[in-house]
XYZ file of C-alpha atoms in Angstrom:
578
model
C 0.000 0.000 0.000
C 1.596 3.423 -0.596
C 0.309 6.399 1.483
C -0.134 9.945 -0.482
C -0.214 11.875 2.623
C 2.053 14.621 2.362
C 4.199 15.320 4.639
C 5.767 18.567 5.576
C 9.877 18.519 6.023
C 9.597 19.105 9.830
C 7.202 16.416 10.817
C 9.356 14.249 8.981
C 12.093 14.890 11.246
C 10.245 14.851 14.139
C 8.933 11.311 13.268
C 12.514 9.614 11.565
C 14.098 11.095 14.904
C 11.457 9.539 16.844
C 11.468 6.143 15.686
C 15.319 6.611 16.034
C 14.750 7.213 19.831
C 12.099 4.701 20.016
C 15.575 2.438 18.805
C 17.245 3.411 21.755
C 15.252 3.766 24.383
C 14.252 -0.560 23.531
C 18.402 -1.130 23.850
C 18.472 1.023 26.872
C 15.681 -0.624 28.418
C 17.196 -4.195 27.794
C 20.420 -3.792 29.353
C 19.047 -1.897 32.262
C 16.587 -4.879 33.598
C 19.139 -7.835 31.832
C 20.383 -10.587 34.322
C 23.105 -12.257 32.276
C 26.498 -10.007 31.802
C 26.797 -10.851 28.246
C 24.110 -8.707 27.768
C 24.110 -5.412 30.420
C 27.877 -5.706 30.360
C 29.026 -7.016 26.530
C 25.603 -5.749 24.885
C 25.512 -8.701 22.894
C 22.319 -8.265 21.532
C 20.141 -5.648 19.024
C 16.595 -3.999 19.171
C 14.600 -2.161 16.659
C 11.508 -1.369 14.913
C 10.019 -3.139 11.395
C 7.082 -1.836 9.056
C 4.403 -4.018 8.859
C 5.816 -5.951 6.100
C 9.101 -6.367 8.036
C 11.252 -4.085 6.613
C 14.001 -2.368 9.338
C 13.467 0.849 10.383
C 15.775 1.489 12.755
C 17.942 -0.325 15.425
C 19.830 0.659 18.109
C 23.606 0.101 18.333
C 24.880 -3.292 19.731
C 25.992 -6.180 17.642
C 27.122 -5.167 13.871
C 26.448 -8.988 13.026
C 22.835 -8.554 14.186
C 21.793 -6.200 11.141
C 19.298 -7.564 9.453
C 18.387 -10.416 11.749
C 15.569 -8.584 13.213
C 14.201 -8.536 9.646
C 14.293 -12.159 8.980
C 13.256 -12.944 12.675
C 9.825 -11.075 11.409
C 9.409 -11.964 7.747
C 9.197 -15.412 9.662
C 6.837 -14.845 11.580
C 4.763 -13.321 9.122
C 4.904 -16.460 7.237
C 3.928 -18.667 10.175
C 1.191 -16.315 11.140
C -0.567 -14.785 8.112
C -3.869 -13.227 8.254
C -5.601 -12.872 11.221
C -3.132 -15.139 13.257
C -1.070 -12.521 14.757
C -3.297 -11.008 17.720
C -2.206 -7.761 19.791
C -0.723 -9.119 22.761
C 1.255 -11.595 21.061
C 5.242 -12.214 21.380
C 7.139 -15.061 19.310
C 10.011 -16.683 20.185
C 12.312 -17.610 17.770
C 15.996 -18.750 17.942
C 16.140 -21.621 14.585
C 19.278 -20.897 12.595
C 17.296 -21.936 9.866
C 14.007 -20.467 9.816
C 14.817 -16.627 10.029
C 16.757 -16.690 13.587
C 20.387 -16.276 11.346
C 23.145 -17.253 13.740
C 23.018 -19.499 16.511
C 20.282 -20.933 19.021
C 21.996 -18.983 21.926
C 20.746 -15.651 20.461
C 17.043 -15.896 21.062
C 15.028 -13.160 18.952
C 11.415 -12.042 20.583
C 8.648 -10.129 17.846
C 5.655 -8.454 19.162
C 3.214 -7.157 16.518
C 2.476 -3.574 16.978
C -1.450 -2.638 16.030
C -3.128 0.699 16.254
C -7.262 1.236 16.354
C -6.952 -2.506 15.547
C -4.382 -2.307 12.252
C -1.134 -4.032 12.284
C 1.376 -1.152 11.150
C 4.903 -2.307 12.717
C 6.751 -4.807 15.007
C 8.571 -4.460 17.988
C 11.679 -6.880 18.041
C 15.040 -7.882 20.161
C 17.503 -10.475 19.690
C 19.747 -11.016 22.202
C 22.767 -14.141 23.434
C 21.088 -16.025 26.617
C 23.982 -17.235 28.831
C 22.548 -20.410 28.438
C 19.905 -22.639 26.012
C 20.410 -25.897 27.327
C 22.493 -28.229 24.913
C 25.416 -30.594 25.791
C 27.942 -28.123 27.422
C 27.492 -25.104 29.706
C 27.072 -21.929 27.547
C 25.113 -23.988 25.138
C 27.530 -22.875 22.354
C 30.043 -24.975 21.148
C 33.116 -25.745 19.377
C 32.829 -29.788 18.467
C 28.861 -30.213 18.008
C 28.137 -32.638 15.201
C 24.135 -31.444 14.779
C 22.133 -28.691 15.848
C 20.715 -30.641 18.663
C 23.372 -30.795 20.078
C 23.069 -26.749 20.655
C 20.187 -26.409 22.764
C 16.875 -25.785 22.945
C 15.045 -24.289 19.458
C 12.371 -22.138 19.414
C 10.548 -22.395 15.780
C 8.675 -18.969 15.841
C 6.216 -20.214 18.878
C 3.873 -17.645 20.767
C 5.551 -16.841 24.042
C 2.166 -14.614 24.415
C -1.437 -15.300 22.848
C -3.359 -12.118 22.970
C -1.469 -11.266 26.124
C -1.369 -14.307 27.937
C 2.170 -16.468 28.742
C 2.693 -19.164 27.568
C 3.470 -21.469 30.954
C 3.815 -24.298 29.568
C 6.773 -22.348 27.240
C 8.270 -21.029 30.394
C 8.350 -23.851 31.996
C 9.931 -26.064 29.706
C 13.076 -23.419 29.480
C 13.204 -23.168 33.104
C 13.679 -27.593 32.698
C 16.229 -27.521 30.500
C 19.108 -24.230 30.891
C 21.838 -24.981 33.281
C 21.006 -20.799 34.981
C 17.099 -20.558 34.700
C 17.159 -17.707 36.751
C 19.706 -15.984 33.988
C 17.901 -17.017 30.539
C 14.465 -16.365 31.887
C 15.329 -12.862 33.400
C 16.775 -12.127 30.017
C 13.294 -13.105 28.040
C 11.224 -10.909 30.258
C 13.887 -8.183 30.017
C 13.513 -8.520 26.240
C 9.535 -8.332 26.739
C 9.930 -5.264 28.532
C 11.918 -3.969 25.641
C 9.143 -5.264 23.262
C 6.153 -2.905 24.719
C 8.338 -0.238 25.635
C 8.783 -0.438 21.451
C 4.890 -1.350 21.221
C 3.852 1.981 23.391
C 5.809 4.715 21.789
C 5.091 4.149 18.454
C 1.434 3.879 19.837
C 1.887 6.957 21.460
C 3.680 8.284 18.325
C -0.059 7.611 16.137
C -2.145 9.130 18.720
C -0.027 12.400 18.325
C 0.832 12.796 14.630
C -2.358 9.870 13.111
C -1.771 6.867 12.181
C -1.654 7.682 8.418
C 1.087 10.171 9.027
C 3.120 7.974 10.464
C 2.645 4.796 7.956
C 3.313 7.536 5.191
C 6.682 8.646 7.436
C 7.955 5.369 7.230
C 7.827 4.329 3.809
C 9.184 7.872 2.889
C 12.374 7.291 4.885
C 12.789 3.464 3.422
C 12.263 5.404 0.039
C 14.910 7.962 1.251
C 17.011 5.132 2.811
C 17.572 3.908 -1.388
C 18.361 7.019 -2.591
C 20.876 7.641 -0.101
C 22.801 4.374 -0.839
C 22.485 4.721 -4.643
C 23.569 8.323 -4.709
C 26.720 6.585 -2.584
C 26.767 4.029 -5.061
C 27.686 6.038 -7.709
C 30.712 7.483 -6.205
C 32.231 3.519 -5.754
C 34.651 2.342 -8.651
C 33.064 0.208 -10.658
C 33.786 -3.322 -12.128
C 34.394 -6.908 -10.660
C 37.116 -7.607 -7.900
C 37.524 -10.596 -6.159
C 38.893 -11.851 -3.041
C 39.729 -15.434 -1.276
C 40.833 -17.098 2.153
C 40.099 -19.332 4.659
C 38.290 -20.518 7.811
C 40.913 -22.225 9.862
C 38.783 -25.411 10.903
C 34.824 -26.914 11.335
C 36.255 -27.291 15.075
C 36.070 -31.004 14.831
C 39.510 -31.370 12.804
C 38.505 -30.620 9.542
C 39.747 -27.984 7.414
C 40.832 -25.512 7.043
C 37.948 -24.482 4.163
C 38.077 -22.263 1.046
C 35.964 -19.009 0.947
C 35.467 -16.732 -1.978
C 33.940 -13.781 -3.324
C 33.267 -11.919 -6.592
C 32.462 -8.376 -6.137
C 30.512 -6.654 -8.822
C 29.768 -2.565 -8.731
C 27.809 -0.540 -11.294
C 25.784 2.494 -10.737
C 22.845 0.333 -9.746
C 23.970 -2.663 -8.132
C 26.234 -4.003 -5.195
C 26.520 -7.934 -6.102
C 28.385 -10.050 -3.922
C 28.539 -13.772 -5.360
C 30.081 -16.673 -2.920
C 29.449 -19.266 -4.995
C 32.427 -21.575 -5.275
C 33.100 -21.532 -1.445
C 33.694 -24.585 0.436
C 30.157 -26.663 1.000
C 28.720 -26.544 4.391
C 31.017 -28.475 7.218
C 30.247 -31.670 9.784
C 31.405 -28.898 12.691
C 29.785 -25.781 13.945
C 31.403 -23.489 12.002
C 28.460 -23.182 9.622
C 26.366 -20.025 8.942
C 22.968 -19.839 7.103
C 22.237 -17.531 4.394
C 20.368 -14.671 7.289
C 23.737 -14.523 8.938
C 25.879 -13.817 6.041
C 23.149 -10.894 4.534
C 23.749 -9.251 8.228
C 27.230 -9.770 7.934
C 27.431 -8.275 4.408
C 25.040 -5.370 5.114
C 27.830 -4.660 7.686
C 30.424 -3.745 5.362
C 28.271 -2.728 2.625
C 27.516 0.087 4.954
C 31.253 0.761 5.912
C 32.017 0.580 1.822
C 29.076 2.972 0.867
C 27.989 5.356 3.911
C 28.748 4.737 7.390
C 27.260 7.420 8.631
C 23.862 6.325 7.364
C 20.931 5.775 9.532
C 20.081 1.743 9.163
C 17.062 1.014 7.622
C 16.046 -1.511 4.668
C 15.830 0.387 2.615
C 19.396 1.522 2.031
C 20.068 -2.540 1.371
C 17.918 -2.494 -1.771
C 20.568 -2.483 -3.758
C 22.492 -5.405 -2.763
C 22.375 -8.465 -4.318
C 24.025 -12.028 -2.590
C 24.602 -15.150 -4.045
C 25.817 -18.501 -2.945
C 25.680 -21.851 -3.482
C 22.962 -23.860 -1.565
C 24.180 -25.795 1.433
C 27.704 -24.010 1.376
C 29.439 -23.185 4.571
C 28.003 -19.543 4.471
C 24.654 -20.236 3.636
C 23.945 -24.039 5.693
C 20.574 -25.937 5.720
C 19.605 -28.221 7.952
C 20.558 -30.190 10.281
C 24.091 -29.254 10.232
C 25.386 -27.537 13.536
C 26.004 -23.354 13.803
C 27.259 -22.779 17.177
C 30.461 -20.944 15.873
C 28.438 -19.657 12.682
C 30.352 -16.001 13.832
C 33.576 -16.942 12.254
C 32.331 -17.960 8.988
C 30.273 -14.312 9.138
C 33.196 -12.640 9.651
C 35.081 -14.618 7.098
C 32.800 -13.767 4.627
C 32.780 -10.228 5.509
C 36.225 -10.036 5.632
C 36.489 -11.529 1.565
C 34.214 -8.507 0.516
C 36.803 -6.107 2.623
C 39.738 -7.484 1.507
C 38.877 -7.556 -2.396
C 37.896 -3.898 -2.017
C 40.580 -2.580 0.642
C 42.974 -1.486 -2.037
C 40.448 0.340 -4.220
C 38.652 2.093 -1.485
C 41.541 3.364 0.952
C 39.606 6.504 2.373
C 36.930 4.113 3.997
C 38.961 0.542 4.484
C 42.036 -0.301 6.458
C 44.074 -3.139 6.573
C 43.143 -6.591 7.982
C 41.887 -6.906 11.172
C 42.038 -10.187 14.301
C 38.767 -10.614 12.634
C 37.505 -13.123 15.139
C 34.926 -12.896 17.656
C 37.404 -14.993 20.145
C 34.565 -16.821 21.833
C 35.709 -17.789 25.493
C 32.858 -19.625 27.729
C 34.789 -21.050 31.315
C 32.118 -22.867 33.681
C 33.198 -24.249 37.106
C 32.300 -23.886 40.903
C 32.784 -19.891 42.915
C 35.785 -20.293 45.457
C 33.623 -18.515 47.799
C 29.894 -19.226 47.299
C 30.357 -23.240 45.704
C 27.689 -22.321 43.252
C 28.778 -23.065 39.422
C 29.178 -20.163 37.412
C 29.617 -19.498 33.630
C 31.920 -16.716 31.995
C 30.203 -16.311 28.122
C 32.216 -13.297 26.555
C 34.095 -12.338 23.334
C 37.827 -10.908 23.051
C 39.190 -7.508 22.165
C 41.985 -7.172 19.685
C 44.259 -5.048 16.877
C 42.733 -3.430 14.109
C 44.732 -3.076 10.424
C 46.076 0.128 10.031
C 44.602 2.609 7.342
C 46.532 4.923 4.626
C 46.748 7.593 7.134
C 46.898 6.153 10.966
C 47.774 3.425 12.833
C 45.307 0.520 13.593
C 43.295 0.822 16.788
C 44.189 -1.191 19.636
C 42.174 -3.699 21.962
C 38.906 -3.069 19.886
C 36.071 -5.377 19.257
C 35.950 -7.442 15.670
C 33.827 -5.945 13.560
C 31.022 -7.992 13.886
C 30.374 -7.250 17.204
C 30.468 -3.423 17.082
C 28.892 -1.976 20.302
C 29.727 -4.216 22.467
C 32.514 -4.657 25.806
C 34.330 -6.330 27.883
C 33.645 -7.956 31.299
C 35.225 -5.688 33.762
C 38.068 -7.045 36.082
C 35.632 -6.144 38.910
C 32.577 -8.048 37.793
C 34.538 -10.905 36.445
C 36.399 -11.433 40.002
C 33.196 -10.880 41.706
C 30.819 -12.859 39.861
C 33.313 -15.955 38.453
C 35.696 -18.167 40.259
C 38.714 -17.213 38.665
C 40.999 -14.018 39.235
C 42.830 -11.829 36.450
C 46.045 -11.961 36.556
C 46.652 -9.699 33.265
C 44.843 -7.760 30.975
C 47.406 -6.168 28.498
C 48.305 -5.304 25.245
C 50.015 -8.043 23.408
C 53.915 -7.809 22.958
C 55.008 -9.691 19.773
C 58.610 -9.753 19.342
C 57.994 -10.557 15.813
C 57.470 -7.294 13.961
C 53.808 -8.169 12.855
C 51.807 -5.129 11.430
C 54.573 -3.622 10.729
C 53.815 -0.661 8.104
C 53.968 2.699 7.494
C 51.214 2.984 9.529
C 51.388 -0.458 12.108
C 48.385 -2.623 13.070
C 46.788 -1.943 16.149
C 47.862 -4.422 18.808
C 45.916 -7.383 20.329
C 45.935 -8.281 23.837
C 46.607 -10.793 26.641
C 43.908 -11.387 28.708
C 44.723 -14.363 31.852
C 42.335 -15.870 33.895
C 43.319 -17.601 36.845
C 41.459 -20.549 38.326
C 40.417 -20.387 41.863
C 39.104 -24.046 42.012
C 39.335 -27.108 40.410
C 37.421 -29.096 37.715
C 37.179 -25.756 35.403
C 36.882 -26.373 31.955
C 37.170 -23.676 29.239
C 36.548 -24.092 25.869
C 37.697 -21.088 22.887
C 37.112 -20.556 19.982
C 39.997 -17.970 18.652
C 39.566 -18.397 14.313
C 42.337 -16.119 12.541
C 44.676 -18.850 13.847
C 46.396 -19.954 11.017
C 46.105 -17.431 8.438
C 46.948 -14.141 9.173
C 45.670 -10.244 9.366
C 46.694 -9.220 6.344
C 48.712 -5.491 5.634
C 48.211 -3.629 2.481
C 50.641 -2.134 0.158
C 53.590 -3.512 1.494
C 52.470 -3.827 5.247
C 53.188 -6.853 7.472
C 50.584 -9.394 7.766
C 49.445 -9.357 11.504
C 49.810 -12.266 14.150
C 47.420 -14.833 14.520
C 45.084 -15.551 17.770
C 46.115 -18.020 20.280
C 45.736 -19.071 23.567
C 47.890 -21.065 26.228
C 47.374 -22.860 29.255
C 50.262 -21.448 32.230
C 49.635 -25.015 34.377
C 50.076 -24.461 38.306
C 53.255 -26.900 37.608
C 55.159 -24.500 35.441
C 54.460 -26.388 32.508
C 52.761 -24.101 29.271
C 50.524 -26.145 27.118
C 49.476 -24.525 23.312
C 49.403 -22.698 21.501
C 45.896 -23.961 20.312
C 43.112 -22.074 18.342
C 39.954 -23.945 18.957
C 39.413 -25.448 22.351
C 36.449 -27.894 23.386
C 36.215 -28.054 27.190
C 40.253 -27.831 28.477
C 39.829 -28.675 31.969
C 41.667 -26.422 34.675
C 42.742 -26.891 38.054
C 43.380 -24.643 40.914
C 46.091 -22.296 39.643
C 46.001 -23.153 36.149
C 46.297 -19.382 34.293
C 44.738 -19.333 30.580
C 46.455 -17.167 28.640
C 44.304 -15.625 25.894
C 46.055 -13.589 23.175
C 44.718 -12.275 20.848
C 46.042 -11.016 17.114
C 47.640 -7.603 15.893
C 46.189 -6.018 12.611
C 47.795 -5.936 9.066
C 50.164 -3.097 8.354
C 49.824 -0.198 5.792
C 52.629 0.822 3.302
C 56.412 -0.019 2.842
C 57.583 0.151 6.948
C 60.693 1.951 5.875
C 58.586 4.647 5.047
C 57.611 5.310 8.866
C 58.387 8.204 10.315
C 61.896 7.731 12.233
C 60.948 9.468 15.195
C 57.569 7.281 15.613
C 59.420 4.119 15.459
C 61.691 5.284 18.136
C 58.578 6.191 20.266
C 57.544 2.731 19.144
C 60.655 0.991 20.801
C 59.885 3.307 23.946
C 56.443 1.868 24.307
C 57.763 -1.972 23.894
C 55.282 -2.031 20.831
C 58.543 -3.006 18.861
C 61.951 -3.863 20.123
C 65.572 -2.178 18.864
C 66.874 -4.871 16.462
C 62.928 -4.858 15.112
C 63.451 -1.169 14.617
C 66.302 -1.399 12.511
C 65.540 -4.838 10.386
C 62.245 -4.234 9.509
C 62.115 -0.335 10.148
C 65.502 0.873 9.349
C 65.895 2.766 12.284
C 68.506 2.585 14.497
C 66.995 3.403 18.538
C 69.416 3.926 21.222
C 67.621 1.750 24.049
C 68.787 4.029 27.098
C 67.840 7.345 25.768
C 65.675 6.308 23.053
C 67.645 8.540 20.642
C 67.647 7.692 16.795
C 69.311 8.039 13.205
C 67.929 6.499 10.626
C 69.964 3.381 8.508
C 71.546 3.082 4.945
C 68.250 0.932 4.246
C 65.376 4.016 4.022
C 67.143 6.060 1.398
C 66.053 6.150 -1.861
């Protein structure tokens, strides 16, 4: 239906900024009454509004992987319940990889149809990582599942609420199966709170501007959303580029697997075509097709307008293509605990094949990985099990003009933080014996500009019987520089035993049991380099010997720099002039 209201410039404002707020004020309203710190600590999750039809119309900032998700969450729903099936009151719970959930069964999506004087004109929805969903091993995500069922419980876009009214049986049968009830069910009713704080401003927003005013607003911003990312469009080079790797392993000893892309530009199109990547994989490291559009709605955004407010309508022109049943775009039944690191992989291709063509908006390669870490065990001081679920920071690839940023978030996960020291020490049994940024030795991202660097990050067990299980990809192929600059350093983790004895390095993890004074040691990878690192200014690599981010006989091998290591003084070496 198209609406022929028109609509005066101001109010247009008024209602774009509005729903933008209305985006907001759902995220802020998750986190605040959230029981799991995944979620009010990491923000691992996303909320937002949809048209009627289930087109995005805006979402507030959390996890980059998420955009998009909320669409598919209720294009599914839509499909279960057409017609007259979708009440007001209702809330669906969906989590399948498979059937518009997009990543894995630990992020469980809730949709609540919005209706005005009785006329469905938008959904509320949330998707956000329960600490746990049942499955065989705490954290319910895993790196050596052979099947989904494995994962945990799945939620095929059921009615949580009918016309209002929980479902108890629903409730109930979560509250059987998840190792932390308490947790996962305080997180569901803070994502229904989130739901009709979503459902009661946009009513709020009709009763003050009409109904028809605001139906019109929104498909004039999706409308303005297109022309935005067109007019962007335009100002891309134009023809085919390409770009391949790897994923390091399915987790299960397998691999590692070929991924490709072939990027096409003209004035009207952004096509990214997969096909020829490896078919999907007996481990977890799978990824249906909803999780690679979110992942490649990421960076067409970065490519094309950052800056741009998120909406679907600014994705109209991108095209995706894969092969059925590949590793980026898996069916059923195959497992997708670790579906992340084939998002980012893919991701990553469309990056890398247009890094060099684009250097205003793209830097070098990046640690890439999410660097999943779940540790379970028993509190030194309480005996009740607890359950650390949290992603890693690391080094971002340097750009044509600055340095890479250092201990940052991979890209899919955007928004999102850290456990504090505090918290961790407080709520887990395990203390923290370093948080730090990583020291290589080994000159990687080196550059003109250097790759930001990763970080060490130890946790020390405080009881026996722990078992940790990672899930660090970017382990065996590396960051990679640009125009000369150093590839970065892979992510790795070790295990310090209480013994003195240092098992690893290892990349992907299942369940490595710790004792009392066992330290993991998770490290995590520096970014790519820019440019020839000769080209570096002298008195910055000195400055860079000062800060231990590279050592003197680094300085003058790779840098050609000779650094006095007392004073820190410098000349520069036969080897930088031209």
């Amino acid at each position: 239906m198209t609406y022929t209201t028109t609509i005066d410039p101001f109010t247009l404002e008024i209602v774009k900024d509005s729903l933008l707020a209305t985006g907001d004020e759902m995220f802020a309203a998750l986190a605040r009454t959230s029981m799991s710190p995944i979620i009010y600590e990491v923000l691992d999750y996303a909320s937002g509004l949809t048209d009627a039809k289930g087109n995005l119309l805006t979402q507030g900032n959390g996890v980059t992987g998420f955009i998009g998700m909320l669409t598919f969450m209720v294009k599914e729903t839509l499909a279960k319940y057409p017609g007259d099936k979708l009440k007001e009151g209702d809330i669906i719970i969906i989590n399948d990889p498979y059937q518009g959930g997009g990543s894995h069964l630990s992020d469980v999506g809730l949709v609540m149809p919005i209706f005005v004087d009785g006329e469905l004109i938008a959904f509320s929805a949330n998707k956000a990582h329960w600490t746990e969903v049942g499955g065989k091993d705490p954290g319910s995500f895993t790196n050596d599942s052979v099947d989904i069922f494995q994962e945990g419980l799945q939620f095929s876009c059921l009615k949580l609420y009918d016309e209002g009214k929980v479902s108890d049986v629903l409730v109930e049968m979560i509250r059987s199966n998840v190792r932390f009830p308490e947790l996962s069910l305080g997180d569901m009713w803070a994502q229904v709170a989130a739901l009709k704080t979503g459902n009661r401003r946009l009513n709020e927003l009709c009763n003050k501007h009409t109904t028809e005013t605001i139906l019109a607003a929104i498909e004039h911003l999706l409308d303005h959303g297109e022309v935005m990312a067109r007019e962007e469009l335009k100002k891309l080079p134009k023809g085919v580029f390409y770009a391949e790797d790897f994923i390091d392993t399915d987790g299960i000893g397998n691999g590692p697997f070929p991924i490709k892309v072939k990027v096409t530009i003209t004035d009207d199109e952004f096509i990214c075509d997969f096909r020829g990547s490896s078919p999907q994989v007996p481990g977890p490291m799978n990824c249906s097709k909803t999780g690679l559009t979110s992942a490649v709605r990421a960076i067409f955004l970065a490519i094309t307008n950052p800056e741009q407010d998120v909406n679907d309508g600014v994705f109209r022109p991108l095209r995706i293509l894969t092969d059925p049943k590949s590793i980026m775009s898996a069916e059923r039944l195959v497992p997708v605990s670790n579906y992340f690191e084939t998002l980012l992989g893919s991701l990553d291709l469309v990056w890398k094949a247009m890094a060099p063509h684009l250097p205003e908006r793209l830097n070098a390669g990046h640690f890439l990985s999410v660097c999943a870490v779940t540790l379970s065990g028993t509190h030194h001081d309480t005996d009740e099990s607890f359950l650390i679920v949290e992603p890693s920071v690391g080094g971002w690839g340097a750009s044509n003009r600055n340095d890479g940023a250092s201990g940052q978030f991979c890209m899919g996960d955007g928004e999102t933080y850290n456990v504090p020291v505090e918290v961790a020490e407080t709520r887990y049994g395990v203390m923290l014996d370093e948080y730090s940024l990583r020291q290589d030795g080994n000159g990687s991202g080196a550059g003109e500009f250097v790759g930001g660097k990763g970080v060490t990050r130890s946790y020390r067990a405080m009881t026996d019987g722990q078992a940790v299980t990672v899930t660090y990809g970017r382990n065996k192929f590396m960051p990679w520089g640009i125009s000369g600059g150093h590839d970065g350093s892979p992510n790795e983790f070790f295990v310090d035993k209480a013994d003195g004895t240092i098992d690893g390095p290892f990349g992907v993890y299942p369940r490595y049991l710790l004792n009392k004074g066992d330290v993991v040691r998770l490290v995590t990878g520096t970014g790519g380099g820019y440019g020839n690192p000769l080209e570096r200014d002298a008195a910055q690599v000195a400055c860079d010997v000062k800060n231990d981010y590279f050592t003197v006989e680094e300085a003058g091998a790779i840098f050609g720099v000779e650094v006095d290591s007392n004073t820190f003084g410098y000349r520069e070496l036969e080897t930088r002039k031209h």
